[in-house]
Short mmCIF file of C-alpha atoms in Angstrom, two decimals:
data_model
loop_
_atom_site.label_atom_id
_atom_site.label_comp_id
_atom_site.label_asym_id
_atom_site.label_seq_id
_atom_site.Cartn_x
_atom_site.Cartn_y
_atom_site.Cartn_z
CA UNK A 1 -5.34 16.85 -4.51
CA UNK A 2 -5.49 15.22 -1.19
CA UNK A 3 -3.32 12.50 -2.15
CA UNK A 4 -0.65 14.79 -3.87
CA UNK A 5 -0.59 16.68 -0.19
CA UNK A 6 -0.57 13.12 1.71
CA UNK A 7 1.95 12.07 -0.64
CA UNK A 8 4.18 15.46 0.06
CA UNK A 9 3.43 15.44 3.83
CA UNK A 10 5.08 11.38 3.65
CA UNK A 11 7.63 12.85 1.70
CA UNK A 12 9.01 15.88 4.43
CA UNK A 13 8.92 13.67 7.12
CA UNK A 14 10.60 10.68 5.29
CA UNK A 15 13.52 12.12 3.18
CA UNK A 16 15.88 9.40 1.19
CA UNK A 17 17.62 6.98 3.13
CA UNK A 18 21.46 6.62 3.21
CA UNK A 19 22.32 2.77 2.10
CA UNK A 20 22.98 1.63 5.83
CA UNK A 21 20.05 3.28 7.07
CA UNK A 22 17.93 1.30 3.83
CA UNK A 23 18.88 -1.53 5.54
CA UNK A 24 18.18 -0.76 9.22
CA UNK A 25 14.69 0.28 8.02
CA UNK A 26 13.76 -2.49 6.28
CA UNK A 27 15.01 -4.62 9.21
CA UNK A 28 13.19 -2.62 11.59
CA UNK A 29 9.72 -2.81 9.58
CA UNK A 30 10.30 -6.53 9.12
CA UNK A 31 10.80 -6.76 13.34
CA UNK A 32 7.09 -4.44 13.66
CA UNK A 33 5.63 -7.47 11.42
CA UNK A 34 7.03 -10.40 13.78
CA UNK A 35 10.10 -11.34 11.38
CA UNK A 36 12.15 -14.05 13.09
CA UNK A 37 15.08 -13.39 10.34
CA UNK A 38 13.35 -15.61 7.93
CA UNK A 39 14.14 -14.95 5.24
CA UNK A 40 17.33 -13.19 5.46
CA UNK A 41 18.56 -10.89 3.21
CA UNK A 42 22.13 -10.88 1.94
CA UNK A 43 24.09 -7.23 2.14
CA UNK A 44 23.86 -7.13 -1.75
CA UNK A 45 20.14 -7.23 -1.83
CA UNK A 46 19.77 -4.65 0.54
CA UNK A 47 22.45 -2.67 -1.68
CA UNK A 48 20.03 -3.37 -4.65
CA UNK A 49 16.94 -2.04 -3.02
CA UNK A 50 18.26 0.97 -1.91
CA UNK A 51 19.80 1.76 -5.38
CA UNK A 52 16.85 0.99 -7.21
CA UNK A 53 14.55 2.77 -4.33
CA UNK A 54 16.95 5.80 -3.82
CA UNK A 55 16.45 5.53 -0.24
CA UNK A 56 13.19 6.47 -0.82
CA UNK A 57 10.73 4.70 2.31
CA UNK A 58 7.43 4.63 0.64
CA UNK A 59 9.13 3.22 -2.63
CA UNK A 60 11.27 0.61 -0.48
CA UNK A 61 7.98 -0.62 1.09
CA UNK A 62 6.34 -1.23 -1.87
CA UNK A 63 10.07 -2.59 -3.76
CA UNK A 64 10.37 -5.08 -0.24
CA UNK A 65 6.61 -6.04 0.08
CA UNK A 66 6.85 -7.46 -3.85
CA UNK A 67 10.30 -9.06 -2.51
CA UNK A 68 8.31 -10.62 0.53
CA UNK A 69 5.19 -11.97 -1.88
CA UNK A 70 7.96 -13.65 -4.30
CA UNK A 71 10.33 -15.00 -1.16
CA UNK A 72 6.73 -16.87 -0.30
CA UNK A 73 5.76 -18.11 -3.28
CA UNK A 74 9.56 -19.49 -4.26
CA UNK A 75 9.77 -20.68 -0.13
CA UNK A 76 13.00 -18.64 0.04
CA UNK A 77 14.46 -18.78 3.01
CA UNK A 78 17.67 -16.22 2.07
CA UNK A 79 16.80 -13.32 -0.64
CA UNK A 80 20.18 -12.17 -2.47
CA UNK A 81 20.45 -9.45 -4.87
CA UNK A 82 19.24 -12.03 -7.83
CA UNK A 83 15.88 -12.36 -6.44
CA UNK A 84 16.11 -9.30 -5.84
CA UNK A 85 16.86 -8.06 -9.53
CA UNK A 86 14.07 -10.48 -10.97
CA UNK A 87 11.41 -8.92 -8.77
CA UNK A 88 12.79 -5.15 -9.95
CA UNK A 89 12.55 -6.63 -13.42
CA UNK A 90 9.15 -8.17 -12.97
CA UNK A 91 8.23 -4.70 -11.87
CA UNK A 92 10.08 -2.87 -14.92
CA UNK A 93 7.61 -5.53 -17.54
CA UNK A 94 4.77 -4.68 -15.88
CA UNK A 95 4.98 -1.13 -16.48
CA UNK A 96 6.29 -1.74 -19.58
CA UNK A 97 3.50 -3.55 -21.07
CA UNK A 98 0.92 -0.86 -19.72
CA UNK A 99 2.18 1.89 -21.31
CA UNK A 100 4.08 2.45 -24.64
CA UNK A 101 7.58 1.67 -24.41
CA UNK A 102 10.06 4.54 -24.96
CA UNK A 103 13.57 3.68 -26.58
CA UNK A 104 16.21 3.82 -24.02
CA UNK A 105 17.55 6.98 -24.77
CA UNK A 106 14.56 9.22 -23.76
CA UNK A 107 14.57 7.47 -20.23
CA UNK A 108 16.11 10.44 -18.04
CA UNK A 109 17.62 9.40 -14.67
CA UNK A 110 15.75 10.89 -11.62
CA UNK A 111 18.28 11.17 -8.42
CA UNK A 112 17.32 8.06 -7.29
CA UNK A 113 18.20 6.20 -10.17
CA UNK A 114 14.97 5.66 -11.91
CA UNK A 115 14.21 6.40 -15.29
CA UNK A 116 11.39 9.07 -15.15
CA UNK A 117 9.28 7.49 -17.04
CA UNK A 118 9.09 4.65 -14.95
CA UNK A 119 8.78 7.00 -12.06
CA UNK A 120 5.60 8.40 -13.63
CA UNK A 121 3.94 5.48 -14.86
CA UNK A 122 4.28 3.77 -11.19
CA UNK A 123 2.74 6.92 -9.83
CA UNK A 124 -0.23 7.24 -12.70
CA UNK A 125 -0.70 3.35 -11.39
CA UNK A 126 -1.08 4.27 -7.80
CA UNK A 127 -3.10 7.43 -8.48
CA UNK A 128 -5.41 5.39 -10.25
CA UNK A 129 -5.40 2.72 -7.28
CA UNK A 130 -6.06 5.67 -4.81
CA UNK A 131 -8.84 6.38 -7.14
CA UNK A 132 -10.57 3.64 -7.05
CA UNK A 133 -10.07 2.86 -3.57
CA UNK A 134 -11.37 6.11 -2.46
CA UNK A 135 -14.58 5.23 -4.56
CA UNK A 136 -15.30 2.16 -2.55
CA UNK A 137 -14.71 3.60 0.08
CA UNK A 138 -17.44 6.43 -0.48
CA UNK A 139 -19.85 4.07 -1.42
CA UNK A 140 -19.18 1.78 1.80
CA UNK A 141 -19.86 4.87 4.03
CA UNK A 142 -22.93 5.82 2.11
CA UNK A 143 -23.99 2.21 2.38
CA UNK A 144 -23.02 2.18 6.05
CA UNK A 145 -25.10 5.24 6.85
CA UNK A 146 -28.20 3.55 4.97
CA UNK A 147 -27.85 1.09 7.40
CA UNK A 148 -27.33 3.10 10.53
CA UNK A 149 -30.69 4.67 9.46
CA UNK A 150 -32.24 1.86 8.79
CA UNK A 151 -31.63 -0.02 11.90
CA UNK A 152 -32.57 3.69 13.94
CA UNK A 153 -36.01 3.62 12.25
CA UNK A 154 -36.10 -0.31 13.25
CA UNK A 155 -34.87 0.46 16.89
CA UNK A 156 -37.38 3.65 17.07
CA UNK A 157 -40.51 1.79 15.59
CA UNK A 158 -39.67 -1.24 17.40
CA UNK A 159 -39.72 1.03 20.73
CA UNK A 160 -42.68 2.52 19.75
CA UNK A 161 -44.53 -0.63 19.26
CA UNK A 162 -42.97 -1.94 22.50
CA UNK A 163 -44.03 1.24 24.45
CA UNK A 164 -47.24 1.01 23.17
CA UNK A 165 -48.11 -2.60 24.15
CA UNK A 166 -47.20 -2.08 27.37
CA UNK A 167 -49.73 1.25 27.85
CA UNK A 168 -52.28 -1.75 26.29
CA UNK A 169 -51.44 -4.28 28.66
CA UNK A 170 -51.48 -2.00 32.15
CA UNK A 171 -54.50 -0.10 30.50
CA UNK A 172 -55.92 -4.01 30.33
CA UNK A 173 -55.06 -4.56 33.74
#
């Protein structure tokens, strides 16, 4: 439930984008990570993004940081709405092949353009993420606290022992 509200809070802040205002975004996020304008991106991919994102930030940082990984890995230097399409349809076959496929004509639009039942298997895939990062996470901080005890019982009997010697040695002296 905690997600759902983090996820609604992200949402009221961050309402869709207009397709100008895509672009300035993506710019500006690129600028917080040291961008030097390589690679560029051509108006139509930015038109792309937003139409496939609806404007929507959390879905254009996830849409851009796939972009980014296959700009790397094919040493683009300029993305354009073609790379841009085969990462979308990357993205499209992987949800495809982990869930059943529905016949085209029971994918409903959502305002932004995407079919809902894309929409809802990308979120069961991130809820399930959240899941199990919020599971390693418990068990670091319960293993983290082990620690922090166990070191405090080191420190304390290590003290102790130190404290100790010393009353021996001045009650040698």
């Amino acid at each position: 439930m905690v997600q759902l509200n983090q996820r609604v809070i992200a949402s009221y802040h961050l309402g869709p984008l207009k397709e100008e205002e895509t672009r300035e975004y993506i710019e500006h996020r690129l600028h917080l990570s040291g961008w030097a304008h390589d690679p560029t991106f051509t108006p139509d991919a930015f038109s792309l993004i937003h139409e496939f994102t609806g404007g929507i930030p959390r879905k254009i940082n996830t849409l851009c940081d796939r972009i980014l990984v296959f700009g790397m890995l094919e040493e683009k230097h300029q993305i354009c709405v073609e790379d841009v399409d085969e990462v979308i349809q990357d993205l499209r076959q992987e949800v495809t092949h982990s869930h059943d496929p529905l016949p085209e004509s029971h994918l409903t639009p959502l305002a932004g353009g995407i079919p809902d039942s894309l929409a809802q298997a990308f979120l069961s895939a991130f809820e399930s993420r959240l899941d199990r990062l919020e599971a390693t996470q418990n068990a670091l901080m319960l293993m983290t606290n082990t620690i922090n005890k166990n070191v405090s019982t080191l420190m304390r009997s290590m003290f102790s022992a130190s404290s100790s010697n010393e009353i021996i040695d001045q009650h040698d002296q």
